[in-house]
Amino acid sequence: QSVFELQGAGGSRGSAFVAWTEGNRSYLLTAHRAVAGVLADDGRTVFVESGSRFWTARIVAADRPAGLALVRVDTLLADPLWQELEEGARLSPRDAAVVVPPGPDAAFAQGSVVAVTQERLLVRAGVDELNVGAPVIASDGTVAGVVVATTPAGVNRVAPIELACSKIRACD
C-alpha cells in the first residue's frame, strides 16, 4: 500500500514509495530516471497514482549520479516504509531480495543479489518497467535500496538505501 505508480510529462513512468512522513506530507523516494524527463523540461510536477486515485506531487530533490529523486505529496498517503536508516539493511551477494512494484495486485519480483559495489547492487529478479523507483526489500523486511534501472537480462540496478542518506536525506 506504500508503493505507488509515478507518472510524468512525456509518458515517463516508474514507481515511488512513501519513505517517510513529516506533518501532513508524504515523501516518496524514487529513481532519478522516473523523473528525468520532467526535470529536463524544467518541470517539477509529477503524478502519484494508486488504482483510480491520483495526487499531484512535486519533485523536491534529485541526484542524477546517485540515480535517486524525492517527490512530496501534501497529504498522508500511506504508512512509510523507511523512516530511518536501519542496521542490517545492507545486502550481500546471494542474499534474497524482493522488488516491490506498485499496486495491490502487483506480483512481487523475488530474486537474489548477484553483485555488490559501493554505489550499486545488482539484483536478478523479474524485470518490469515499473520496477524503476521501486523499493528492494531484504529478507529481514527492511528497505535495502531503490531500483534505479533495469536491464533486458533480468537484472535490476539498485541504489543502496545508505546512498539516499548521503544524497537525498540526512539520516542519523
PDB file of C-alpha atoms in Angstrom, residues 57-113:
ATOM      1  CA  ALA A  57       3.423  15.637  -6.382  1.00  0.00           C
ATOM      2  CA  ARG A  58       6.392  17.981  -6.520  1.00  0.00           C
ATOM      3  CA  ILE A  59       9.966  16.890  -7.188  1.00  0.00           C
ATOM      4  CA  VAL A  60      11.877  18.321  -4.220  1.00  0.00           C
ATOM      5  CA  ALA A  61      15.290  16.667  -4.645  1.00  0.00           C
ATOM      6  CA  ALA A  62      17.162  14.865  -7.393  1.00  0.00           C
ATOM      7  CA  ASP A  63      20.656  13.441  -7.637  1.00  0.00           C
ATOM      8  CA  ARG A  64      21.409  12.128 -11.100  1.00  0.00           C
ATOM      9  CA  PRO A  65      24.760  10.435 -10.287  1.00  0.00           C
ATOM     10  CA  ALA A  66      23.168   8.592  -7.370  1.00  0.00           C
ATOM     11  CA  GLY A  67      20.145   7.766  -9.539  1.00  0.00           C
ATOM     12  CA  LEU A  68      17.700   8.951  -6.879  1.00  0.00           C
ATOM     13  CA  ALA A  69      14.937  11.528  -6.586  1.00  0.00           C
ATOM     14  CA  LEU A  70      12.421  12.588  -3.974  1.00  0.00           C
ATOM     15  CA  VAL A  71       8.856  13.769  -4.507  1.00  0.00           C
ATOM     16  CA  ARG A  72       6.490  15.308  -1.969  1.00  0.00           C
ATOM     17  CA  VAL A  73       2.733  14.920  -1.773  1.00  0.00           C
ATOM     18  CA  ASP A  74       0.934  17.337   0.533  1.00  0.00           C
ATOM     19  CA  THR A  75      -1.160  14.654   2.206  1.00  0.00           C
ATOM     20  CA  LEU A  76      -0.576  11.446   4.113  1.00  0.00           C
ATOM     21  CA  LEU A  77      -0.774   8.667   1.527  1.00  0.00           C
ATOM     22  CA  ALA A  78       0.206   5.552   3.457  1.00  0.00           C
ATOM     23  CA  ASP A  79       2.466   4.272   6.183  1.00  0.00           C
ATOM     24  CA  PRO A  80       6.126   4.932   5.410  1.00  0.00           C
ATOM     25  CA  LEU A  81       8.408   2.038   4.539  1.00  0.00           C
ATOM     26  CA  TRP A  82      11.584   3.785   5.650  1.00  0.00           C
ATOM     27  CA  GLN A  83      11.516   6.330   8.456  1.00  0.00           C
ATOM     28  CA  GLU A  84      15.207   5.968   9.280  1.00  0.00           C
ATOM     29  CA  LEU A  85      18.295   4.007   8.314  1.00  0.00           C
ATOM     30  CA  GLU A  86      18.189   0.593   9.911  1.00  0.00           C
ATOM     31  CA  GLU A  87      21.144  -1.607  10.726  1.00  0.00           C
ATOM     32  CA  GLY A  88      21.251  -4.787   8.676  1.00  0.00           C
ATOM     33  CA  ALA A  89      19.631  -3.331   5.574  1.00  0.00           C
ATOM     34  CA  ARG A  90      22.814  -3.849   3.542  1.00  0.00           C
ATOM     35  CA  LEU A  91      22.632  -6.797   1.155  1.00  0.00           C
ATOM     36  CA  SER A  92      25.456  -9.151   0.162  1.00  0.00           C
ATOM     37  CA  PRO A  93      25.893 -11.411  -2.884  1.00  0.00           C
ATOM     38  CA  ARG A  94      23.478 -14.365  -2.908  1.00  0.00           C
ATOM     39  CA  ASP A  95      21.133 -12.707  -0.366  1.00  0.00           C
ATOM     40  CA  ALA A  96      17.447 -12.933  -1.161  1.00  0.00           C
ATOM     41  CA  ALA A  97      15.750  -9.681  -2.155  1.00  0.00           C
ATOM     42  CA  VAL A  98      12.271  -8.676  -3.248  1.00  0.00           C
ATOM     43  CA  VAL A  99      11.403  -5.860  -5.672  1.00  0.00           C
ATOM     44  CA  VAL A 100       8.011  -4.410  -4.716  1.00  0.00           C
ATOM     45  CA  PRO A 101       6.186  -2.803  -7.668  1.00  0.00           C
ATOM     46  CA  PRO A 102       3.140  -0.538  -7.212  1.00  0.00           C
ATOM     47  CA  GLY A 103      -0.428  -1.655  -6.844  1.00  0.00           C
ATOM     48  CA  PRO A 104      -2.297  -4.050  -4.599  1.00  0.00           C
ATOM     49  CA  ASP A 105      -2.431  -6.713  -7.312  1.00  0.00           C
ATOM     50  CA  ALA A 106       1.187  -6.409  -8.461  1.00  0.00           C
ATOM     51  CA  ALA A 107       3.344  -9.504  -8.205  1.00  0.00           C
ATOM     52  CA  PHE A 108       6.498  -9.106  -6.145  1.00  0.00           C
ATOM     53  CA  ALA A 109       9.672  -9.940  -8.045  1.00  0.00           C
ATOM     54  CA  GLN A 110      11.647 -12.320  -5.858  1.00  0.00           C
ATOM     55  CA  GLY A 111      15.302 -12.660  -6.661  1.00  0.00           C
ATOM     56  CA  SER A 112      18.804 -12.568  -5.322  1.00  0.00           C
ATOM     57  CA  VAL A 113      21.740 -10.210  -5.194  1.00  0.00           C
TER      58      VAL A 113
END
